[in-house]
Amino acid sequence: MKNSPENVAYLNKLLTLNFNTEKAFINLSENIESESVSKFLRLISNDRAQFIKALDSAIRNEGGIPEYPQVSTPLMVGYGLNEILKSIKSSHDDVFTFTEIGKIQMIDIERYQAVINKLDLSDELEHTLKIQKENLVMTLYAINVYKDSCLRNKVAV
């Protein structure tokens, strides 16, 4: 591994990203009226918990120390996510909510791809990150299915 300290730094950024997003999704699932959206948020927050465990292990395997963020509120997640989460909380439109969750997933997919492209990773670590990124992509597909379902239900009413 040529850039092990650099790898650890980027892995810690992904750890922080997933930690904050998981906490934000849990908080949002507890404070949203729509039961279907709440269940979906709990499901994808569970995915993030699994990502965190894998990243923690990867950081340790690289000889680093996982750096978990100090979170004063569940919404302190950076990169404009506060605004997205606040708009979701104030909305009663499931289609809008799923669209906004999709934006979060897209931002995270881009961040994963940037790390994969930038670093000299072991095959195992690259595989782990690609699987996590693919999981985010699959969630994005699921979001589109939920949105289509919501739209069909609106038309049927």
XYZ file of C-alpha atoms in Angstrom:
157
model
C 0.000 0.000 0.000
C 1.704 3.183 -1.176
C -0.569 5.701 0.512
C -1.691 4.038 3.714
C -1.939 7.301 5.759
C -3.824 8.901 2.864
C -6.076 5.836 2.648
C -6.813 6.053 6.374
C -7.689 9.754 6.060
C -10.130 9.122 3.197
C -11.608 6.065 4.885
C -12.195 8.160 8.002
C -14.008 10.719 5.813
C -16.264 7.945 4.503
C -16.736 6.698 8.069
C -17.823 10.181 9.165
C -20.105 10.538 6.135
C -21.855 7.255 6.897
C -21.980 7.850 10.653
C -23.635 11.242 10.232
C -25.993 10.052 7.510
C -27.043 7.034 9.570
C -27.831 9.257 12.565
C -29.690 11.736 10.377
C -31.798 8.983 8.760
C -32.643 7.502 12.182
C -33.629 10.924 13.506
C -35.706 11.623 10.429
C -37.421 8.217 10.581
C -38.533 9.003 14.135
C -39.888 12.428 13.202
C -41.707 11.839 9.929
C -45.403 11.130 9.594
C -45.293 8.742 6.648
C -44.893 5.191 7.907
C -43.594 3.928 4.548
C -40.907 6.621 4.416
C -40.023 5.986 8.062
C -39.570 2.259 7.411
C -37.464 2.968 4.339
C -35.244 5.352 6.305
C -34.730 2.772 9.045
C -33.787 0.201 6.417
C -31.193 2.402 4.731
C -29.841 3.603 8.083
C -29.197 -0.057 8.866
C -27.191 -0.284 5.623
C -25.120 2.662 6.817
C -24.473 0.897 10.140
C -23.072 -2.057 8.203
C -20.902 0.294 6.113
C -19.553 1.830 9.333
C -18.529 -1.571 10.695
C -16.740 -2.456 7.447
C -15.002 0.922 7.275
C -13.936 0.686 10.916
C -12.357 -2.681 10.179
C -10.713 -1.405 6.971
C -9.184 1.564 8.810
C -7.771 -0.734 11.474
C -6.401 -3.073 8.776
C -4.633 -0.064 7.232
C -2.960 0.570 10.583
C -5.138 3.576 11.395
C -7.534 4.560 14.136
C -11.206 5.076 13.235
C -12.253 8.660 13.945
C -15.902 8.861 14.892
C -17.339 12.370 14.786
C -18.526 14.240 17.834
C -22.176 14.804 17.008
C -23.962 17.512 18.962
C -27.196 17.057 17.025
C -28.275 14.318 14.626
C -28.533 16.889 11.835
C -24.892 18.023 11.894
C -23.977 16.146 8.737
C -22.412 18.688 6.410
C -22.468 19.265 2.656
C -25.868 20.973 2.675
C -27.581 17.985 4.193
C -29.098 20.054 7.001
C -31.197 21.954 4.480
C -32.277 18.781 2.688
C -33.262 17.111 5.961
C -35.157 20.171 7.193
C -37.101 20.341 3.935
C -37.955 16.645 4.247
C -39.183 17.101 7.829
C -41.472 19.951 6.832
C -42.879 18.128 3.802
C -45.884 15.859 3.783
C -45.250 14.728 0.211
C -43.691 11.268 -0.033
C -42.560 11.837 -3.633
C -40.676 14.978 -2.576
C -39.213 13.156 0.415
C -37.951 10.250 -1.690
C -36.502 12.716 -4.213
C -34.548 14.449 -1.457
C -33.319 11.141 -0.019
C -32.193 10.295 -3.543
C -30.121 13.489 -3.622
C -28.333 12.385 -0.465
C -27.627 8.991 -2.007
C -26.260 10.626 -5.193
C -23.880 12.830 -3.207
C -22.614 9.794 -1.327
C -22.209 7.720 -4.504
C -20.073 10.514 -5.960
C -17.937 10.644 -2.809
C -17.373 6.894 -2.870
C -16.397 7.001 -6.526
C -13.959 9.850 -5.864
C -12.240 7.822 -3.130
C -12.104 4.705 -5.316
C -10.616 6.719 -8.197
C -8.127 8.680 -6.112
C -6.518 6.062 -3.880
C -4.205 3.137 -4.393
C -6.325 0.512 -2.646
C -5.782 -3.150 -1.952
C -8.064 -5.395 -3.969
C -9.992 -6.295 -0.811
C -10.523 -2.674 0.222
C -11.479 -1.595 -3.283
C -13.974 -4.454 -3.414
C -15.495 -3.381 -0.071
C -15.904 0.229 -1.208
C -17.365 -0.812 -4.570
C -19.912 -3.045 -2.829
C -20.924 -0.173 -0.535
C -21.213 2.175 -3.513
C -23.283 -0.405 -5.407
C -25.569 -0.716 -2.381
C -26.110 3.060 -2.522
C -26.919 2.766 -6.234
C -29.421 -0.032 -5.554
C -31.046 2.128 -2.884
C -31.360 4.874 -5.467
C -33.219 2.436 -7.731
C -35.492 1.490 -4.828
C -36.203 5.168 -4.225
C -37.393 5.508 -7.817
C -39.671 2.499 -7.381
C -41.163 4.029 -4.220
C -41.636 7.370 -5.980
C -43.417 5.704 -8.899
C -45.645 3.843 -6.463
C -46.480 7.065 -4.637
C -47.292 8.806 -7.900
C -49.578 5.947 -8.998
C -51.366 6.088 -5.636
C -51.909 9.837 -6.057
C -53.401 9.339 -9.511
C -55.673 6.542 -8.271
C -57.112 8.762 -5.506
